C-alpha cells in the first residue's frame, strides 16, 4: 500500500478497549435469539461469507449536475483507489472485491494492477464499461447513443470498447462485465423505440460473443437519466427481454435507484430470481430519483425485504443462486470511505435480519392466510438489533468493532490529503458522479 | 331495442343543419393536408375500419370507495346495456362491439343474448372474468386471492369460472377472454411472492387449455389496487413472463391507468409489439393512479404517442398486428353515454393524427439524429385539428356530426329514466366501479 | 359492555406466564440503554401519556371500489364499536379515545352515548363530518361538491351538517371537529379552481363561527380521490392558506397517505409545527396511493422520522405543542382489532425510538455538518429494539404483554360473531371504506 | 453584434416565399374562428405583448452528471450570449429580454454590458444568484449550504453575493432577483429541518432589505436535487411561507419541473395567483424529474391548462397581475437556439389557445356542473391549430415565418463555430447544466 495505512495493532487496540461492552451486547443478543430458537452459529456462518464489492468510482467525491464539492485526499488513480479499498476491507471486512470502470481506471498494464490488488488482499469484481461519455481521444461521439446509435461506426466503437473491457477484466481475474448505457431519447419522435432496441440487441450479441465461457454479462437497466424521455433499457422487462435474447450467461442487474416511483423492488427481485435471470445488485438508497444515497439510509425496511427475497430464493434455488452484490453510491457530502463502511454494514444488517426470519412459521402463516402472524414474524426479525452480531462478524475476521471510530482516530484522510496533493486539473467531475 | 331509440332521421336532420359548416371545415382541412401531400383518402380508409369496444360495465355510473352518485336511467341488465351500446354506435360509429363481464352480465341463455345483440348490429368482444369479488352463492371466498390462492379449492373455483366465461363467450361469438385478477398482498410477508406467481401460472395453464383454437387470452396487469403492497401481475414484465409461459395465444393487455407514476407507456407498447405479445388496450386516462378517467382527457399527447407506436408497429408487422381496442373508464360524474362517445372520439383523434405523421421524413430525421426535425414532424401532425376528418368519418358511416348535441336534443336519458325505474336495491355499486 | 368481554384476570394470567421472559428482555434493554446514558424513566413517563385515538369506522372491515370482504362479528352500531374500542384499550392501553363519524355513528341521544363511553372508560376525540356521500334522506346531492358546490343550497346543507356535528360533539365532550371533503374535479375545465377555493373558505368561515371557544377545527388535505383531476384541499399549502384565513383555532391535519409520491412528509410536519398550524395526524401507511394500510407496516423508518420531528418540535415549542393522534386505516383483510392493536404499537414504537435520540449530540453533529455522526445517532436510536419498553408500558397500565395472543386466545371475535348476527343488509360498504 | 448576424432581408425573403401559403392558412383559421365568434384582433393584440425571457445559461449546451456533449459555436461569454439572444429575438419575436446568472455572467462593467444589450434591442430581466456552487476564489464553501448554513460566515457570504447581484441588476436595468438555493440535506438527521428554515428566513430578510423599492424578489422552490433527502425550499407551501414572512415584494416563482410526481401544477398556479404571491415562471417540460426539457415537448396540454389559469387570473385580478415568464431548459442534445425558438413558440401556442376559450360559456357550464360541456369548451380551444396565428404575430413584429428554417439556412451556427473557437478549457460544465 502506498503511504499511510491503519495498523492492525491499532484496530486490535480499539477492539480490546470495547471488548467488555461488545461481549455484553453480544451475550444479550444471544440470550434474546435463544428464546426464539435461532441457530446463531448458522447465521454467523452465512454472514461470514457475505461480500459486497466496492466500485472504484465510489472512492472519490461525487456530485450533481449543479456542481461537485471535492473532499480532501481523494484517490487520484486506480492504485490509490485500491489503497482506499484495502482500508475499507481492513476496517469493515465486508468488501473484499473492487469493481473497476473503464476508461476511468485504465492502466497500461492490467497484470501489474492485478498483482497490486492481490498483494492488498483484494479481488477484482465485474468490470464496467462506459459508453455514456465521450473520451478526449475518441473517434465518434456518443451524444446520440452508443450501442444503439443509428450510426454503425458509433456502435462498432462502443462494441469494441466493451470487448476491451472484457480483455482487461480477463487480465485482472474478473468474471463478469456490467453493461449500462445511457442511450435513449430526450424527446418524443427522436428515436424509433423498437429499432433502437433492435440495434441494442445486435450490438450486445457481438459483445456476448466475446464473453469468456466462465463469464457473466450483467445488463443494468435504469428508469431515466441521462435520457429524459425514453431510455432503451429502462425497466426489468426490457432487461429480461434482452438477457433472454442473448443467452444463458446474460443476466439482469438490479440497481435499487433505477425504478419508477413506488415500484415494489423486492417483487422484481422475486420475478428475476424465479426466471433464473437475476444477476446481481447495485445497492444504494434514494428518496426521489436515482439519488445514489448510501444503502439503507432512507428506507432500511425495503432493504430488509429485498434480502428476505434473496434468502427465500437461496433456499429454493440452492447453491446455484449466487447474485453479485455491489455498492453503487454517489458520496457528495460525506467521506466516501465512511459512507462505504456504513453502507456495507447496512447491507449486512438487512441480510442478518432476513436470516432471523422464522421461515417455517412464515410459510405456515402464509399458507393459512394469517396476515397478522406473517407480519409479526417479519417484524420480529426486523426489530431485532443485530449490531452485536455484525460487530462480532467483523472482529472475528480481523476488522474493527467500530470502523468509523477507528478510521477517524487514525487520521487516515488527513494523511492521504498530504500524500495526494491535488493537481491543477483535479479528478474530472465526470469520473466521480456516476 | 327496448323502448325509446334515437331515430336515424333525427340524426340526418341534425347533420343536414350543420352540413354547410361541416363542408367548409372539411375543405379547409383538406387544403391544409394537401399542402403537406397527405393522402387523405388513405387516412380516411384506415379511420373507417377503427373499432373501439365498449365495456358493458362502463354504461352505469361508477364510483369510488367513498361512494357512488348514481345517474338517471342507468341500464339495469345486460339487455339494457346493449341498448345503450346501440345508441353509442348509432351516434358515434366507432364502437360496434361490446365486452361483457361475468357474472355481472350473466344470463341464462347466451344464444338469445347474442341474437339480441346481432339484431342491434353489435358484436361481442372479449369476455371478462371476475374473481376479484365474492358472489352471493359462491362456495369459496376470494378474500385472500383467487387464481393464486394458497387453497387449491379456491383456485379450482376461479379456474372453473374462467372456463365458464369462455363457454359463454363461445356462445356469444366472442374470440377472446381477458383475465384480470386483484390477487396480491397488502403487507410484506403476507405472501410468498414467487410461489404466488407459480400458482398463478398453474391456474392459468388450466384456463389456457380450455381456450378454443381461434381464441386469444389477454393478461391484464395492474400496478396496484385492490392489493396495496404487492400485486401478482403488477407490470408488463410479469405479464410477459406469464404470457410466454402459457403459449402463443396468450397476449399482454395494456390498460393505460395500470402503471407506475411517470412510466413511458408508449415504450411498453413498443416492447410488447416487438416481442409479439401485445394483445390490446384498455383506454382511459389518469392523473394520479388508476383514475379511470375518460380517454384523452388528461394527457392527449400521450395517447397520440401510443398511436404513433401502433401505426409504426403496424407498418413493420403488417396485417398480423391487430391489437384489440376497448375503453375502460369509470364514469363517476358524467353521463356514461356522453363520456364513451367523447372518449371514442379522442381515441380516433389520436389515431388520425398519428396517421398524419410523415413517416419517411421521420425516419430520415431519426437516422440523422436531427432531434428538432423529428420533434417538428410529430408536432405538425399533433397540432392538426382533425375534427372535420372525424366528423366526416362518422357521417359517412351514418353517425352524427355532433353526437353529444344529438344525444342531448333527443332526450334519450330522460326517456330511459322513465323506462328504467330503479328498484329498491338498485344496481349494486360493485357492478359499476371497475 | 354488551356481551362478552375479556376478563382482566385473563390478561393478568397471560402476563404472569410471560413475566420471566419479559423481565429478562426489559433488563437487557435497560442495560443497553444504560450504556448510552438514556434516562429510561423519562422515556417511560412520556410513553405513558401517549394516546392514539381509534376511529369508529376502523372497527369494521374496509374495502376498495372493487369490493369488500366482510369479516365476522363486525360491530353493527356505534355502541358495539365502543365495545371493540374498550377491548383495544384493555389490551393495548394506547387508545383511550374514539373518534366518531357522522352520520355513520348518528344516534338520537348523544348524552346517553357519552355516558356509555365513559362507563367503558373511553373518551370522545374529534368528531368527523361527512359531506362526501349522499345520505338517503338528503335534500341535495354532493355529486358535484359540498362545501365548494356552485349551488348555495348544497353549501348550506353541508355547513349545517358540520354545525350539527359540532353540536353532537359538544354533547359527547369532544373538543375538535375534523373536516375532510372530497370536493374537486375529475376533468380540466370542470371547475374554476380559484372560485372553488373561495367557496370553500366562505363555507368554512360559517362553520368556524359555530366552533365553541375551546374547540379546534382540523383541516385535512388529500392529494386525490375521490376527485381525480383536482382536489380543492389537495396539499398542505392549501390547507395552510385556509387555516390562516379562518383563524387561530383552525389547524392542519396530516394524514400520512394523502401526499404526492416521494414527498418528504416529516418536512411538512416540521413546516406546519414551525408555523403553529400543526393540528394532528391520521396515522396509516401506504406504498402507492392512499392505501390506508396499517401504520408502520410499509415504511417504519418514515414513521420514526416523523416522531423525530414531533419530539424536536415539542422540545422547542413546549407544552403548547399538543398535536392530536389518530389511526386512520382501512382493514380490508385483517381483523380490525388486531390491526389497530399492532398499529398503535408501531406508533408507540416510533415515538419511543425518537425519544432515544441523543439530541444534544445530534445538534452538535448538525452544527458541525458531521453528516455521518448525525446519521449514526439516528440509526442508534432506530435500531434499538424497544419492544420490552412497550410491553412494560402496557403492563404497567394494566394491558397485555402480548395483546394479539391474548385477543386470539380469548375467542373474542368468535363470541362477537355469535352476539352480532349480520342482518340481511349488513353494514353498508360505504361506512367502512374511508 | 459581434460577427455574423442574420440579415433582416433574408428573413423578409423567406417570409415572402411562404406568403401565399401563410395567407391561406391564416385565412382558414380566421374562417374557423369566425364561426365561433372569436375576436381574433383581441387575441392577436394580447399575443403581441407576450414576452418570454431567455436565460443566459440556456444558450450553451447543457448536460447531466453523467457528462456533457458540447455543441459547436457555443457562446464563450455574456456578450456572445447576448448575440445569440438577439438572433432568437430577430427570428422568433417572443423573447426580448435576457436573464443573467452571476457569477457566470460576471463582467467588470455592467453599464457597458447594458449598453451593449440595449444596442441589440434587448432588455435585462431578473438577475439570478448562485450559491449552489463554489467559485474558485471563494472564502467559504457551500458544500453544506449557503443561506441556511449553520456557519454564520457562510450565510453572510451568500447574502453578500445576493446583494451584489442586486447591485449588478440595478446597473443593468433589471427589476427583480430570483433566488434559488440547493440547500438541504442528503440524509435524515443531517439537518434540523426547522432551524434550517429559520436560518433561511433570517438570511433572506437581509437580502430583502437590500431590494430597491421597485424590485421584486422571486423565491424559486424545487422538489429535490442537488439535495436528495430534504430541500429547504422544496414546495410551494414553503415558498409561500417564506414570501409571506419577507413582505409584499417577495413572490413565488413556479418552475414546471420542480414538483413531486403527478402534482397538479395548474392548481398551484391558481392558489398562488389567488393569494397574490405568484411571481412568475420558469418554463420547461419533464417526464421524470427536473428533466429541463423544452417547454411543451412532453405534455403540451398541461402547458395549456396553466395558461388557462393565467388568463383566468388575469381576468379576475386585472392589470396588477403580471407574472414574469422565462424559459429554463437544459439543451443537452439540441442546438440551444433552435430549442429556445421552439419552446417560446410552444409557450405562445399555449397562451393563444387559452385565449380562445369561450370563458362566458365555460363559467356557465361550470356553474351548472355540466362537466361534458366544460370539457368540450376546453378541447375546442386546445384542438385549434393556432400555428397561422403565431406565424402572423411573428411576421407582424418583423420575425420569421419559419424561424428554424431561416436559422438553418443562414448557416448561423457554422459561422459562430468559426468565430468562437473553443479554448482548451472550454466553457465549464457547471455553467451550462442548470
PDB file of C-alpha atoms in Angstrom, chain B residues 206-399:
ATOM      1  CA  UNK B 206     -55.624 -24.847 -16.872  1.00  0.00           C
ATOM      2  CA  UNK B 207     -57.572 -21.938 -18.325  1.00  0.00           C
ATOM      3  CA  UNK B 208     -55.353 -21.800 -21.380  1.00  0.00           C
ATOM      4  CA  UNK B 209     -56.049 -25.479 -22.017  1.00  0.00           C
ATOM      5  CA  UNK B 210     -59.730 -24.617 -22.238  1.00  0.00           C
ATOM      6  CA  UNK B 211     -59.157 -21.917 -24.821  1.00  0.00           C
ATOM      7  CA  UNK B 212     -60.683 -22.610 -28.255  1.00  0.00           C
ATOM      8  CA  UNK B 213     -58.108 -22.769 -31.021  1.00  0.00           C
ATOM      9  CA  UNK B 214     -59.161 -19.449 -32.535  1.00  0.00           C
ATOM     10  CA  UNK B 215     -59.279 -17.575 -29.248  1.00  0.00           C
ATOM     11  CA  UNK B 216     -56.781 -15.315 -27.543  1.00  0.00           C
ATOM     12  CA  UNK B 217     -56.214 -14.931 -23.840  1.00  0.00           C
ATOM     13  CA  UNK B 218     -55.380 -11.405 -22.700  1.00  0.00           C
ATOM     14  CA  UNK B 219     -53.429 -10.959 -19.475  1.00  0.00           C
ATOM     15  CA  UNK B 220     -54.092  -7.590 -17.887  1.00  0.00           C
ATOM     16  CA  UNK B 221     -51.557  -6.318 -15.398  1.00  0.00           C
ATOM     17  CA  UNK B 222     -52.165  -3.602 -12.836  1.00  0.00           C
ATOM     18  CA  UNK B 223     -49.699  -1.716 -10.704  1.00  0.00           C
ATOM     19  CA  UNK B 224     -51.778  -1.785  -7.536  1.00  0.00           C
ATOM     20  CA  UNK B 225     -55.300  -1.851  -6.117  1.00  0.00           C
ATOM     21  CA  UNK B 226     -57.043  -3.734  -4.679  1.00  0.00           C
ATOM     22  CA  UNK B 227     -53.766  -5.215  -3.437  1.00  0.00           C
ATOM     23  CA  UNK B 228     -51.759  -2.458  -1.816  1.00  0.00           C
ATOM     24  CA  UNK B 229     -48.353  -3.929  -1.174  1.00  0.00           C
ATOM     25  CA  UNK B 230     -47.731  -6.412  -3.994  1.00  0.00           C
ATOM     26  CA  UNK B 231     -49.885  -7.417  -6.940  1.00  0.00           C
ATOM     27  CA  UNK B 232     -49.133 -10.765  -8.541  1.00  0.00           C
ATOM     28  CA  UNK B 233     -49.366  -9.436 -12.109  1.00  0.00           C
ATOM     29  CA  UNK B 234     -48.274  -5.888 -11.460  1.00  0.00           C
ATOM     30  CA  UNK B 235     -46.293  -4.889 -14.528  1.00  0.00           C
ATOM     31  CA  UNK B 236     -45.689  -5.709 -18.161  1.00  0.00           C
ATOM     32  CA  UNK B 237     -42.636  -7.754 -17.237  1.00  0.00           C
ATOM     33  CA  UNK B 238     -44.706 -10.145 -15.135  1.00  0.00           C
ATOM     34  CA  UNK B 239     -47.398 -10.164 -17.800  1.00  0.00           C
ATOM     35  CA  UNK B 240     -44.839 -11.034 -20.444  1.00  0.00           C
ATOM     36  CA  UNK B 241     -43.300 -13.796 -18.317  1.00  0.00           C
ATOM     37  CA  UNK B 242     -46.747 -15.305 -17.871  1.00  0.00           C
ATOM     38  CA  UNK B 243     -47.821 -14.930 -21.500  1.00  0.00           C
ATOM     39  CA  UNK B 244     -44.599 -16.575 -22.615  1.00  0.00           C
ATOM     40  CA  UNK B 245     -45.035 -19.434 -20.156  1.00  0.00           C
ATOM     41  CA  UNK B 246     -48.588 -20.038 -21.382  1.00  0.00           C
ATOM     42  CA  UNK B 247     -48.136 -20.088 -25.142  1.00  0.00           C
ATOM     43  CA  UNK B 248     -48.726 -18.403 -28.455  1.00  0.00           C
ATOM     44  CA  UNK B 249     -52.300 -17.374 -27.862  1.00  0.00           C
ATOM     45  CA  UNK B 250     -51.632 -15.667 -24.551  1.00  0.00           C
ATOM     46  CA  UNK B 251     -51.072 -11.950 -25.017  1.00  0.00           C
ATOM     47  CA  UNK B 252     -50.485  -8.912 -22.843  1.00  0.00           C
ATOM     48  CA  UNK B 253     -53.150  -6.265 -22.484  1.00  0.00           C
ATOM     49  CA  UNK B 254     -52.206  -2.679 -21.683  1.00  0.00           C
ATOM     50  CA  UNK B 255     -54.570  -0.599 -19.568  1.00  0.00           C
ATOM     51  CA  UNK B 256     -53.342   2.982 -19.637  1.00  0.00           C
ATOM     52  CA  UNK B 257     -54.059   3.505 -15.959  1.00  0.00           C
ATOM     53  CA  UNK B 258     -52.209   0.471 -14.616  1.00  0.00           C
ATOM     54  CA  UNK B 259     -48.636   1.732 -14.474  1.00  0.00           C
ATOM     55  CA  UNK B 260     -46.226   3.271 -12.004  1.00  0.00           C
ATOM     56  CA  UNK B 261     -46.008   7.075 -11.985  1.00  0.00           C
ATOM     57  CA  UNK B 262     -44.086   8.634 -14.899  1.00  0.00           C
ATOM     58  CA  UNK B 263     -43.696   5.337 -16.741  1.00  0.00           C
ATOM     59  CA  UNK B 264     -43.287   5.677 -20.512  1.00  0.00           C
ATOM     60  CA  UNK B 265     -46.312   3.696 -21.672  1.00  0.00           C
ATOM     61  CA  UNK B 266     -45.635   4.102 -25.373  1.00  0.00           C
ATOM     62  CA  UNK B 267     -42.311   2.366 -24.852  1.00  0.00           C
ATOM     63  CA  UNK B 268     -44.049  -0.563 -23.176  1.00  0.00           C
ATOM     64  CA  UNK B 269     -46.319  -0.679 -26.214  1.00  0.00           C
ATOM     65  CA  UNK B 270     -43.252  -0.761 -28.450  1.00  0.00           C
ATOM     66  CA  UNK B 271     -41.591  -3.530 -26.416  1.00  0.00           C
ATOM     67  CA  UNK B 272     -44.693  -5.718 -26.362  1.00  0.00           C
ATOM     68  CA  UNK B 273     -45.367  -5.154 -30.063  1.00  0.00           C
ATOM     69  CA  UNK B 274     -41.756  -6.037 -30.839  1.00  0.00           C
ATOM     70  CA  UNK B 275     -41.939  -9.224 -28.782  1.00  0.00           C
ATOM     71  CA  UNK B 276     -45.167 -10.317 -30.458  1.00  0.00           C
ATOM     72  CA  UNK B 277     -47.089 -10.237 -27.195  1.00  0.00           C
ATOM     73  CA  UNK B 278     -49.161  -7.065 -27.484  1.00  0.00           C
ATOM     74  CA  UNK B 279     -52.768  -8.174 -27.250  1.00  0.00           C
ATOM     75  CA  UNK B 280     -54.665  -4.953 -26.905  1.00  0.00           C
ATOM     76  CA  UNK B 281     -55.670  -1.953 -24.852  1.00  0.00           C
ATOM     77  CA  UNK B 282     -57.987  -0.703 -22.227  1.00  0.00           C
ATOM     78  CA  UNK B 283     -58.106   3.002 -22.963  1.00  0.00           C
ATOM     79  CA  UNK B 284     -58.702   5.602 -20.290  1.00  0.00           C
ATOM     80  CA  UNK B 285     -56.758   8.436 -18.751  1.00  0.00           C
ATOM     81  CA  UNK B 286     -55.463   9.323 -15.343  1.00  0.00           C
ATOM     82  CA  UNK B 287     -53.509  11.882 -13.420  1.00  0.00           C
ATOM     83  CA  UNK B 288     -52.725  10.107 -10.167  1.00  0.00           C
ATOM     84  CA  UNK B 289     -53.360   6.375 -10.040  1.00  0.00           C
ATOM     85  CA  UNK B 290     -55.815   4.144 -11.820  1.00  0.00           C
ATOM     86  CA  UNK B 291     -58.199   7.066 -12.056  1.00  0.00           C
ATOM     87  CA  UNK B 292     -60.175   5.553 -14.932  1.00  0.00           C
ATOM     88  CA  UNK B 293     -60.964   8.960 -16.397  1.00  0.00           C
ATOM     89  CA  UNK B 294     -62.149   9.444 -19.958  1.00  0.00           C
ATOM     90  CA  UNK B 295     -59.552   8.569 -22.582  1.00  0.00           C
ATOM     91  CA  UNK B 296     -57.596  11.576 -23.790  1.00  0.00           C
ATOM     92  CA  UNK B 297     -58.926  13.898 -21.113  1.00  0.00           C
ATOM     93  CA  UNK B 298     -55.747  14.435 -19.077  1.00  0.00           C
ATOM     94  CA  UNK B 299     -52.846  13.788 -21.422  1.00  0.00           C
ATOM     95  CA  UNK B 300     -53.963  13.666 -25.051  1.00  0.00           C
ATOM     96  CA  UNK B 301     -50.376  13.880 -26.300  1.00  0.00           C
ATOM     97  CA  UNK B 302     -49.571  10.582 -24.611  1.00  0.00           C
ATOM     98  CA  UNK B 303     -52.475   8.936 -26.413  1.00  0.00           C
ATOM     99  CA  UNK B 304     -51.113  10.289 -29.675  1.00  0.00           C
ATOM    100  CA  UNK B 305     -47.666   8.897 -28.900  1.00  0.00           C
ATOM    101  CA  UNK B 306     -49.169   5.483 -28.198  1.00  0.00           C
ATOM    102  CA  UNK B 307     -50.871   5.521 -31.568  1.00  0.00           C
ATOM    103  CA  UNK B 308     -47.627   6.660 -33.112  1.00  0.00           C
ATOM    104  CA  UNK B 309     -46.176   3.359 -31.861  1.00  0.00           C
ATOM    105  CA  UNK B 310     -49.179   1.407 -33.071  1.00  0.00           C
ATOM    106  CA  UNK B 311     -49.020   2.873 -36.559  1.00  0.00           C
ATOM    107  CA  UNK B 312     -45.291   2.237 -36.615  1.00  0.00           C
ATOM    108  CA  UNK B 313     -45.724  -1.345 -35.425  1.00  0.00           C
ATOM    109  CA  UNK B 314     -48.464  -1.900 -37.968  1.00  0.00           C
ATOM    110  CA  UNK B 315     -46.162  -0.736 -40.710  1.00  0.00           C
ATOM    111  CA  UNK B 316     -43.446  -3.139 -39.596  1.00  0.00           C
ATOM    112  CA  UNK B 317     -45.529  -6.134 -38.594  1.00  0.00           C
ATOM    113  CA  UNK B 318     -48.214  -5.974 -41.255  1.00  0.00           C
ATOM    114  CA  UNK B 319     -51.707  -7.406 -41.152  1.00  0.00           C
ATOM    115  CA  UNK B 320     -50.886  -9.851 -38.379  1.00  0.00           C
ATOM    116  CA  UNK B 321     -50.680  -6.932 -35.972  1.00  0.00           C
ATOM    117  CA  UNK B 322     -54.252  -6.433 -34.811  1.00  0.00           C
ATOM    118  CA  UNK B 323     -54.381  -5.288 -31.200  1.00  0.00           C
ATOM    119  CA  UNK B 324     -57.833  -5.130 -29.631  1.00  0.00           C
ATOM    120  CA  UNK B 325     -59.106  -1.739 -28.508  1.00  0.00           C
ATOM    121  CA  UNK B 326     -61.533  -1.114 -25.696  1.00  0.00           C
ATOM    122  CA  UNK B 327     -62.482   1.783 -23.475  1.00  0.00           C
ATOM    123  CA  UNK B 328     -62.293   1.031 -19.763  1.00  0.00           C
ATOM    124  CA  UNK B 329     -63.404   4.003 -17.748  1.00  0.00           C
ATOM    125  CA  UNK B 330     -65.319   4.778 -14.606  1.00  0.00           C
ATOM    126  CA  UNK B 331     -67.955   7.420 -15.292  1.00  0.00           C
ATOM    127  CA  UNK B 332     -68.485   8.820 -11.836  1.00  0.00           C
ATOM    128  CA  UNK B 333     -69.910  12.226 -12.587  1.00  0.00           C
ATOM    129  CA  UNK B 334     -70.788  12.229 -16.273  1.00  0.00           C
ATOM    130  CA  UNK B 335     -73.437  10.556 -18.364  1.00  0.00           C
ATOM    131  CA  UNK B 336     -71.697   7.318 -19.400  1.00  0.00           C
ATOM    132  CA  UNK B 337     -73.003   7.547 -22.951  1.00  0.00           C
ATOM    133  CA  UNK B 338     -71.584  11.036 -23.357  1.00  0.00           C
ATOM    134  CA  UNK B 339     -68.247  10.031 -21.872  1.00  0.00           C
ATOM    135  CA  UNK B 340     -67.997   6.971 -24.082  1.00  0.00           C
ATOM    136  CA  UNK B 341     -68.827   8.995 -27.171  1.00  0.00           C
ATOM    137  CA  UNK B 342     -66.223  11.613 -26.393  1.00  0.00           C
ATOM    138  CA  UNK B 343     -63.621   9.047 -25.391  1.00  0.00           C
ATOM    139  CA  UNK B 344     -64.088   7.073 -28.581  1.00  0.00           C
ATOM    140  CA  UNK B 345     -63.589  10.288 -30.479  1.00  0.00           C
ATOM    141  CA  UNK B 346     -60.426  11.075 -28.554  1.00  0.00           C
ATOM    142  CA  UNK B 347     -59.011   7.645 -29.419  1.00  0.00           C
ATOM    143  CA  UNK B 348     -59.924   8.170 -33.069  1.00  0.00           C
ATOM    144  CA  UNK B 349     -58.403  11.633 -32.929  1.00  0.00           C
ATOM    145  CA  UNK B 350     -55.111  10.279 -31.638  1.00  0.00           C
ATOM    146  CA  UNK B 351     -55.152   7.623 -34.344  1.00  0.00           C
ATOM    147  CA  UNK B 352     -55.956  10.123 -37.091  1.00  0.00           C
ATOM    148  CA  UNK B 353     -53.150  12.417 -36.000  1.00  0.00           C
ATOM    149  CA  UNK B 354     -50.701   9.512 -35.817  1.00  0.00           C
ATOM    150  CA  UNK B 355     -51.677   8.655 -39.392  1.00  0.00           C
ATOM    151  CA  UNK B 356     -50.711  12.175 -40.446  1.00  0.00           C
ATOM    152  CA  UNK B 357     -47.095  11.807 -39.361  1.00  0.00           C
ATOM    153  CA  UNK B 358     -44.744  11.913 -42.312  1.00  0.00           C
ATOM    154  CA  UNK B 359     -43.009   8.629 -41.546  1.00  0.00           C
ATOM    155  CA  UNK B 360     -40.474   8.755 -44.319  1.00  0.00           C
ATOM    156  CA  UNK B 361     -39.264  12.145 -43.198  1.00  0.00           C
ATOM    157  CA  UNK B 362     -39.391  10.994 -39.571  1.00  0.00           C
ATOM    158  CA  UNK B 363     -37.161   8.024 -40.263  1.00  0.00           C
ATOM    159  CA  UNK B 364     -34.727  10.287 -42.069  1.00  0.00           C
ATOM    160  CA  UNK B 365     -34.644  12.724 -39.169  1.00  0.00           C
ATOM    161  CA  UNK B 366     -34.181   9.876 -36.696  1.00  0.00           C
ATOM    162  CA  UNK B 367     -31.377   8.312 -38.681  1.00  0.00           C
ATOM    163  CA  UNK B 368     -29.661  11.689 -38.916  1.00  0.00           C
ATOM    164  CA  UNK B 369     -30.204  12.427 -35.209  1.00  0.00           C
ATOM    165  CA  UNK B 370     -31.969  15.614 -36.227  1.00  0.00           C
ATOM    166  CA  UNK B 371     -33.906  15.816 -32.992  1.00  0.00           C
ATOM    167  CA  UNK B 372     -35.551  19.119 -33.759  1.00  0.00           C
ATOM    168  CA  UNK B 373     -36.745  17.982 -37.166  1.00  0.00           C
ATOM    169  CA  UNK B 374     -38.178  14.783 -35.665  1.00  0.00           C
ATOM    170  CA  UNK B 375     -39.998  16.741 -32.984  1.00  0.00           C
ATOM    171  CA  UNK B 376     -41.414  19.139 -35.536  1.00  0.00           C
ATOM    172  CA  UNK B 377     -42.750  16.308 -37.661  1.00  0.00           C
ATOM    173  CA  UNK B 378     -44.617  14.898 -34.692  1.00  0.00           C
ATOM    174  CA  UNK B 379     -45.871  18.316 -33.670  1.00  0.00           C
ATOM    175  CA  UNK B 380     -47.080  19.116 -37.175  1.00  0.00           C
ATOM    176  CA  UNK B 381     -49.269  16.041 -37.077  1.00  0.00           C
ATOM    177  CA  UNK B 382     -50.356  16.525 -33.481  1.00  0.00           C
ATOM    178  CA  UNK B 383     -51.281  20.173 -33.874  1.00  0.00           C
ATOM    179  CA  UNK B 384     -53.506  19.474 -36.842  1.00  0.00           C
ATOM    180  CA  UNK B 385     -57.137  19.888 -35.942  1.00  0.00           C
ATOM    181  CA  UNK B 386     -58.567  16.662 -37.347  1.00  0.00           C
ATOM    182  CA  UNK B 387     -62.074  17.265 -36.030  1.00  0.00           C
ATOM    183  CA  UNK B 388     -63.526  17.686 -39.560  1.00  0.00           C
ATOM    184  CA  UNK B 389     -61.998  14.362 -40.570  1.00  0.00           C
ATOM    185  CA  UNK B 390     -63.539  12.627 -37.587  1.00  0.00           C
ATOM    186  CA  UNK B 391     -66.938  14.191 -38.272  1.00  0.00           C
ATOM    187  CA  UNK B 392     -66.746  13.172 -41.901  1.00  0.00           C
ATOM    188  CA  UNK B 393     -65.873   9.580 -40.969  1.00  0.00           C
ATOM    189  CA  UNK B 394     -68.834   9.457 -38.613  1.00  0.00           C
ATOM    190  CA  UNK B 395     -71.276  10.915 -41.073  1.00  0.00           C
ATOM    191  CA  UNK B 396     -70.073   8.681 -43.875  1.00  0.00           C
ATOM    192  CA  UNK B 397     -70.931   5.679 -41.726  1.00  0.00           C
ATOM    193  CA  UNK B 398     -74.320   7.077 -40.782  1.00  0.00           C
ATOM    194  CA  UNK B 399     -73.405   8.664 -37.477  1.00  0.00           C
TER     195      UNK B 399
END
